[in-house]
Coordinates of C-alpha atoms in Angstrom, one line a residue:
M20 CA 15.0 125.0 -208.6
L21 CA 18.2 125.9 -209.8
P22 CA 20.4 123.0 -208.6
A23 CA 17.8 120.6 -210.5
V24 CA 18.3 122.9 -213.8
L25 CA 21.9 122.5 -213.4
L26 CA 21.9 119.4 -213.2
L27 CA 19.6 119.0 -216.4
L28 CA 22.1 121.3 -218.2
A29 CA 24.8 119.5 -217.4
V30 CA 23.5 116.1 -218.7
L31 CA 22.2 117.7 -222.0
T32 CA 25.7 119.0 -221.9
D33 CA 27.2 115.7 -221.6
L34 CA 24.7 114.3 -224.5
T35 CA 25.0 116.9 -227.1
T36 CA 28.9 117.6 -227.0
P37 CA 31.8 115.4 -228.2
R38 CA 32.9 112.5 -225.7
T39 CA 36.3 114.8 -224.9
V40 CA 33.7 117.6 -223.4
S41 CA 33.0 117.3 -219.7
A42 CA 29.9 119.0 -217.6
A43 CA 31.9 118.6 -214.4
A44 CA 31.8 122.5 -213.7
L45 CA 27.7 122.1 -214.0
Y46 CA 27.8 119.2 -211.6
A47 CA 29.7 121.1 -209.3
A48 CA 27.7 124.2 -209.6
A49 CA 24.5 122.4 -209.1
I50 CA 26.1 121.1 -205.8
L51 CA 27.2 124.2 -204.5
A52 CA 24.1 126.4 -205.5
A53 CA 22.1 123.6 -203.3
A54 CA 23.8 124.7 -200.2
P55 CA 22.5 128.0 -199.6
L56 CA 19.2 127.2 -201.3
L57 CA 18.0 123.8 -199.8
S58 CA 18.0 121.9 -196.6
L59 CA 20.8 119.6 -195.8
R60 CA 18.8 116.7 -196.8
G61 CA 18.3 118.3 -200.2
T62 CA 22.0 119.8 -200.7
I63 CA 23.0 115.7 -200.0
L64 CA 20.2 114.4 -202.8
T65 CA 21.8 116.9 -205.2
G66 CA 25.2 115.9 -204.6
V67 CA 24.1 112.0 -204.6
S68 CA 22.1 112.9 -207.9
A69 CA 25.1 114.6 -209.7
F70 CA 27.3 111.5 -208.6
V71 CA 24.8 108.9 -210.0
L72 CA 24.4 111.0 -213.1
D73 CA 28.0 111.7 -213.8
W74 CA 28.5 108.0 -213.5
A75 CA 26.0 107.1 -215.8
M76 CA 27.2 109.5 -218.3
F77 CA 30.9 107.4 -218.1
G78 CA 29.1 104.3 -218.6
Y79 CA 27.2 105.7 -221.8
F80 CA 30.3 106.7 -223.0
G81 CA 32.2 103.7 -222.3
Y82 CA 34.7 105.3 -219.7
H83 CA 34.0 103.1 -216.8
Q84 CA 36.9 102.0 -214.7
S85 CA 38.9 104.7 -216.2
P86 CA 41.1 107.3 -214.2
I87 CA 39.1 110.0 -215.6
E88 CA 36.1 108.4 -214.1
F89 CA 37.6 108.0 -210.7
S90 CA 39.0 111.6 -211.0
E91 CA 35.6 113.3 -211.7
L92 CA 33.5 111.2 -209.5
A93 CA 36.1 111.8 -206.4
M94 CA 35.7 115.7 -207.2
V95 CA 31.6 115.3 -207.1
A96 CA 31.9 113.7 -203.6
T97 CA 34.3 116.0 -202.3
V98 CA 32.1 119.0 -203.7
T99 CA 29.2 117.4 -201.7
V100 CA 31.0 117.3 -198.6
I101 CA 31.9 120.9 -199.0
A102 CA 28.4 121.9 -199.8
A103 CA 26.9 120.1 -196.6
F104 CA 29.1 121.7 -194.3
L105 CA 28.5 125.3 -196.1
N106 CA 24.7 124.3 -195.7
R107 CA 25.2 123.9 -191.7
L108 CA 27.6 127.0 -191.6
L109 CA 25.1 129.0 -193.5
H110 CA 21.8 127.7 -191.4
H111 CA 23.6 128.5 -188.2
R112 CA 24.3 132.1 -189.6
K113 CA 20.7 132.4 -190.5
M114 CA 19.5 131.4 -187.1
Q115 CA 22.0 133.9 -185.5
L116 CA 20.5 136.7 -187.6
Q117 CA 17.0 135.8 -187.0
A118 CA 18.0 136.0 -183.1
V119 CA 19.6 139.3 -183.8
R120 CA 16.3 140.6 -185.6
D121 CA 14.1 139.0 -182.8
I122 CA 16.3 141.1 -180.4
A123 CA 16.0 144.3 -182.4
A124 CA 11.9 143.8 -182.5
A125 CA 11.8 143.5 -178.6
A126 CA 14.3 146.6 -178.2
Q127 CA 11.8 148.4 -180.7
H128 CA 8.7 147.4 -178.6
A129 CA 10.6 148.4 -175.5
V130 CA 11.7 151.8 -176.8
L131 CA 8.8 152.7 -179.0
P132 CA 5.5 150.8 -177.7
R133 CA 2.7 151.2 -180.0
P134 CA 0.7 154.2 -178.3
P135 CA -3.0 153.8 -176.9
E136 CA -5.5 153.2 -179.7
R137 CA -7.9 155.5 -178.0
V138 CA -7.5 157.9 -174.8
G139 CA -10.9 160.2 -174.2
P140 CA -12.0 161.6 -177.6
L141 CA -8.4 161.1 -178.8
R142 CA -7.6 158.4 -181.4
F143 CA -3.8 157.3 -182.1
A144 CA -1.8 155.6 -185.0
A145 CA 1.8 155.3 -185.3
H146 CA 4.1 153.9 -187.7
Y147 CA 7.7 153.5 -188.1
E148 CA 10.3 152.5 -190.9
A149 CA 13.9 152.2 -190.5
A150 CA 16.2 153.6 -193.7
Q151 CA 18.3 150.1 -193.2
T152 CA 16.6 147.5 -195.1
D153 CA 15.4 144.5 -192.4
A154 CA 16.3 147.3 -189.7
Q155 CA 13.7 147.6 -186.5
I156 CA 15.0 150.5 -185.1
G157 CA 17.0 153.7 -185.7
G158 CA 17.1 157.2 -184.5
D159 CA 13.5 158.4 -184.6
L160 CA 11.2 158.4 -181.7
Y161 CA 7.7 158.9 -180.5
A162 CA 5.5 158.7 -177.4
V163 CA 2.2 159.2 -176.1
V164 CA 1.4 159.4 -172.3
D165 CA -2.0 159.9 -170.5
T166 CA -1.2 162.5 -167.4
P167 CA -3.1 164.4 -165.0
F168 CA -2.7 167.5 -167.0
G169 CA -3.7 165.8 -170.2
V170 CA -2.5 163.6 -173.3
R171 CA 1.1 164.8 -173.9
C172 CA 2.9 163.1 -177.1
V173 CA 6.3 163.8 -178.7
I174 CA 7.9 163.0 -181.9
G175 CA 11.7 163.2 -182.5
D176 CA 14.6 162.9 -184.6
V177 CA 18.1 161.8 -183.0
R178 CA 21.3 163.3 -184.9
G179 CA 23.3 160.8 -185.9
K180 CA 22.8 157.0 -186.7
G181 CA 23.7 153.6 -185.1
M182 CA 24.1 152.6 -181.5
G183 CA 24.5 155.9 -180.3
A184 CA 21.1 157.2 -181.9
V185 CA 19.4 154.3 -180.1
R186 CA 20.9 154.8 -177.0
A187 CA 19.6 158.8 -177.3
V188 CA 16.2 157.4 -178.1
A189 CA 16.0 155.2 -175.1
V190 CA 17.1 158.3 -172.8
C191 CA 14.6 160.6 -174.5
I192 CA 11.7 158.3 -174.2
G193 CA 12.5 157.3 -170.5
T194 CA 12.9 161.2 -169.6
F195 CA 9.7 162.2 -171.6
R196 CA 7.6 159.2 -169.9
E197 CA 8.7 160.1 -166.6
A198 CA 8.6 164.4 -166.8
A199 CA 5.1 164.1 -168.6
L200 CA 3.5 162.6 -165.4
Q201 CA 5.6 165.3 -163.0
E202 CA 5.8 168.7 -165.1
P203 CA 2.6 170.4 -164.8
S204 CA 3.5 172.7 -167.9
L205 CA 4.4 171.8 -171.3
A206 CA 7.5 174.2 -171.0
G207 CA 8.6 172.6 -167.9
L208 CA 8.5 169.3 -169.3
V209 CA 10.6 170.5 -172.5
E210 CA 13.2 172.3 -170.1
R211 CA 13.4 169.1 -168.2
M212 CA 14.1 167.4 -171.7
E213 CA 16.7 169.7 -172.5
R214 CA 18.7 169.2 -169.6
A215 CA 18.5 165.1 -170.3
V216 CA 19.6 165.5 -173.5
A217 CA 22.5 167.6 -172.9
L218 CA 23.7 165.3 -169.9
D219 CA 23.5 162.2 -172.2
A220 CA 25.5 163.9 -174.8
R221 CA 28.0 164.6 -172.1
Q222 CA 28.2 161.0 -170.4
A223 CA 28.5 159.9 -174.1
G224 CA 32.0 161.4 -174.3
N225 CA 30.9 163.9 -177.2
V226 CA 33.6 166.4 -177.8
S227 CA 31.4 169.5 -177.5
E228 CA 27.9 170.0 -176.0
L229 CA 26.6 170.7 -179.4
E230 CA 27.3 167.4 -181.2
G231 CA 24.6 165.4 -179.5
F232 CA 20.7 167.0 -180.2
I233 CA 17.7 166.0 -180.8
T234 CA 14.7 167.6 -182.8
G235 CA 11.3 167.3 -181.5
V236 CA 7.7 168.3 -181.4
F237 CA 5.9 168.3 -178.2
V238 CA 2.1 168.5 -177.9
E239 CA -0.4 168.6 -175.0
F240 CA -3.9 168.0 -175.4
P241 CA -6.1 169.5 -172.1
Q242 CA -8.6 167.4 -170.4
R243 CA -10.8 170.0 -171.3
G244 CA -11.5 172.1 -174.5
N245 CA -10.9 171.7 -178.3
E246 CA -7.1 172.8 -178.7
F247 CA -3.8 171.5 -178.2
R248 CA -0.5 173.2 -176.9
L249 CA 2.5 173.1 -179.0
V250 CA 6.5 173.4 -178.6
N251 CA 8.4 172.9 -181.6
R252 CA 12.3 172.5 -181.2
G253 CA 13.8 172.8 -184.7
H254 CA 11.6 170.0 -186.0
P255 CA 9.4 170.0 -189.4
A256 CA 5.9 171.4 -188.7
P257 CA 3.0 169.3 -187.9
L258 CA 0.0 168.7 -190.3
L259 CA -3.0 169.9 -189.3
F260 CA -5.9 168.2 -191.4
L261 CA -9.3 170.2 -191.0
G262 CA -12.0 168.8 -193.0
D263 CA -10.7 168.1 -196.8
T264 CA -7.9 170.3 -196.2
E265 CA -4.3 170.3 -194.7
Q266 CA -1.9 172.8 -193.6
Y267 CA 1.3 173.0 -191.6
V268 CA 1.3 174.1 -187.7
E269 CA 4.2 176.6 -187.8
P270 CA 5.7 177.8 -184.7
G271 CA 5.0 181.0 -183.5
R272 CA 8.8 181.7 -182.5
P273 CA 11.5 179.1 -184.0
G274 CA 13.2 177.2 -181.3
L275 CA 16.4 175.0 -181.3
P276 CA 16.6 171.5 -181.2
L277 CA 17.2 169.9 -177.6
G278 CA 20.6 169.6 -176.6
L279 CA 21.5 173.4 -177.8
A280 CA 20.9 175.8 -174.7
A281 CA 24.5 176.4 -174.9
L282 CA 23.8 178.8 -177.4
G283 CA 21.4 180.8 -175.3
A284 CA 18.3 180.9 -177.3
G285 CA 15.9 181.5 -174.1
P286 CA 12.6 179.5 -173.5
G287 CA 10.8 178.0 -176.0
C288 CA 7.5 179.1 -177.5
V289 CA 4.3 177.1 -176.5
D290 CA 1.5 177.5 -179.4
T291 CA -2.1 176.9 -178.7
V292 CA -4.1 175.3 -181.8
T293 CA -7.7 174.9 -182.3
F294 CA -8.1 171.5 -182.8
P295 CA -12.3 170.6 -183.1
E296 CA -14.0 167.3 -183.6
G297 CA -13.0 165.5 -186.8
A298 CA -9.8 167.1 -187.2
S299 CA -6.5 165.1 -187.5
L300 CA -2.8 165.8 -186.6
L301 CA 0.2 164.4 -188.4
L302 CA 3.5 164.4 -186.4
Y303 CA 6.5 163.2 -188.4
T304 CA 9.9 163.0 -189.1
D305 CA 12.1 164.4 -191.8
G306 CA 12.1 161.0 -193.4
L307 CA 8.8 161.8 -194.6
T308 CA 9.6 165.3 -196.6
E309 CA 13.0 164.4 -197.4
A310 CA 11.7 161.3 -199.4
R311 CA 12.7 161.8 -202.9
D312 CA 11.6 160.5 -206.4
E313 CA 14.1 159.2 -208.9
T314 CA 14.6 162.8 -210.3
G315 CA 15.4 164.2 -206.8
T316 CA 12.2 166.0 -206.1
F317 CA 11.2 166.0 -202.3
Y318 CA 7.9 165.0 -201.0
D319 CA 5.7 167.7 -200.1
P320 CA 2.4 166.5 -198.7
I321 CA 0.6 169.7 -199.0
G322 CA -2.2 169.2 -201.4
R323 CA -1.8 165.8 -202.0
F324 CA -4.8 165.0 -199.7
T325 CA -6.9 168.0 -200.7
G326 CA -10.6 166.8 -200.9
H327 CA -10.5 163.7 -199.2
R328 CA -11.6 162.8 -195.3
Y329 CA -10.2 160.1 -193.4
P330 CA -12.4 158.6 -190.8
G331 CA -9.5 157.8 -188.5
P332 CA -5.5 158.3 -187.7
D333 CA -5.2 154.6 -188.9
A334 CA -6.6 155.3 -192.4
L335 CA -4.7 158.8 -192.6
V336 CA -1.3 156.9 -191.7
D337 CA -2.2 154.2 -194.5
A338 CA -3.0 156.9 -197.4
L339 CA 0.2 158.7 -196.4
L340 CA 2.5 155.8 -196.6
A341 CA 0.9 154.8 -199.9
D342 CA 1.2 158.1 -201.3
V343 CA 5.1 158.4 -200.2
H344 CA 5.8 155.1 -201.3
R345 CA 4.5 155.6 -204.7
H346 CA 6.4 158.8 -204.8
T347 CA 9.8 157.5 -204.0
G348 CA 9.3 154.1 -205.7
G349 CA 10.0 152.2 -202.7
R350 CA 13.4 153.6 -201.8
R351 CA 14.0 154.5 -198.4
A352 CA 17.1 157.0 -197.4
D353 CA 16.3 158.0 -193.9
D354 CA 14.2 157.0 -190.9
M355 CA 10.5 157.7 -190.6
A356 CA 8.3 158.0 -187.9
L357 CA 4.7 159.0 -188.0
L358 CA 2.2 159.8 -185.3
A359 CA -1.5 160.6 -186.1
I360 CA -4.0 162.0 -183.4
T361 CA -7.6 162.3 -184.2
R362 CA -10.4 164.2 -182.3
T363 CA -13.6 162.2 -182.3
P364 CA -16.8 162.7 -180.4
N365 CA -16.4 161.0 -176.9
N366 CA -19.3 158.5 -177.6
A367 CA -18.0 157.4 -180.7
Q368 CA -17.0 153.9 -181.4
P369 CA -13.3 153.0 -182.0
T370 CA -12.0 151.2 -184.8
S371 CA -8.8 149.0 -185.0
A372 CA -5.7 150.9 -184.9
R373 CA -2.5 150.3 -186.7

């Protein structure tokens, strides 16, 4: 409605001011405002309307056939031509941007496909938010693979931003999907990931091997039993929801991020944690716990969900997202990835996943 409002203001200005005052600037502004807001037809219609209204005002005040009339109407016509050109240029830029967004969305689905809704007694839900507005993919990653050794999951955070981080995500996810099906032990899987990350850092041309690293949590749910195995490589501790309480699953021995084997920290620690029916495990990246409110206070999920029970991982993720968005007021400073896993009875009916 802005072009129409500006045209109305132009007419009112002409009618309510002395004859020597011209509203030419408002007519031009209306036409130029139409270029990014309306279609080509709407832009041309605005220009024609401005021309007719300006011509009518000259007739109303008795300035027909005057040099001032020819000069101002020529200006309105010229601005209309320029606005039509800008409208087409903006349209093509918009189409290019949409194509880039579509490619980014396809890349995200290829690199970070949605996890399966259900594998045996395990149900899954995942969510990803990039720090940049309208971005589709960043430096966080997650994956779920059903293997002969059990269901294996990973969540990670790549050091750095931009296309280098996206490349590292693709390498990490690809290696994980292959190694998860081949390595019989979780420790062997993590060691293979370590070699892949270090190799990718060297191939990327980093001056030092220590420049490229990835924090991550690796989880394995055996085919039998009510427990899971976990390796934490410098990543925020997962959250375990038991009943209506939540707690961090801290590693028995802290591990360095992937890609820092040169520091000689030794093999990582594999922890075993009880995971009964009805329990949920939340894997996340530091975009969650480093989310801040307007006073700079970090988000801490502990205690915020006490007394609440969630029927599945999708409900848990929805509740968590709503809570963190209330905390931050909708602001995002870092990528955030969430992967929730709930253990249900084998005969439980699945519900729709995210």
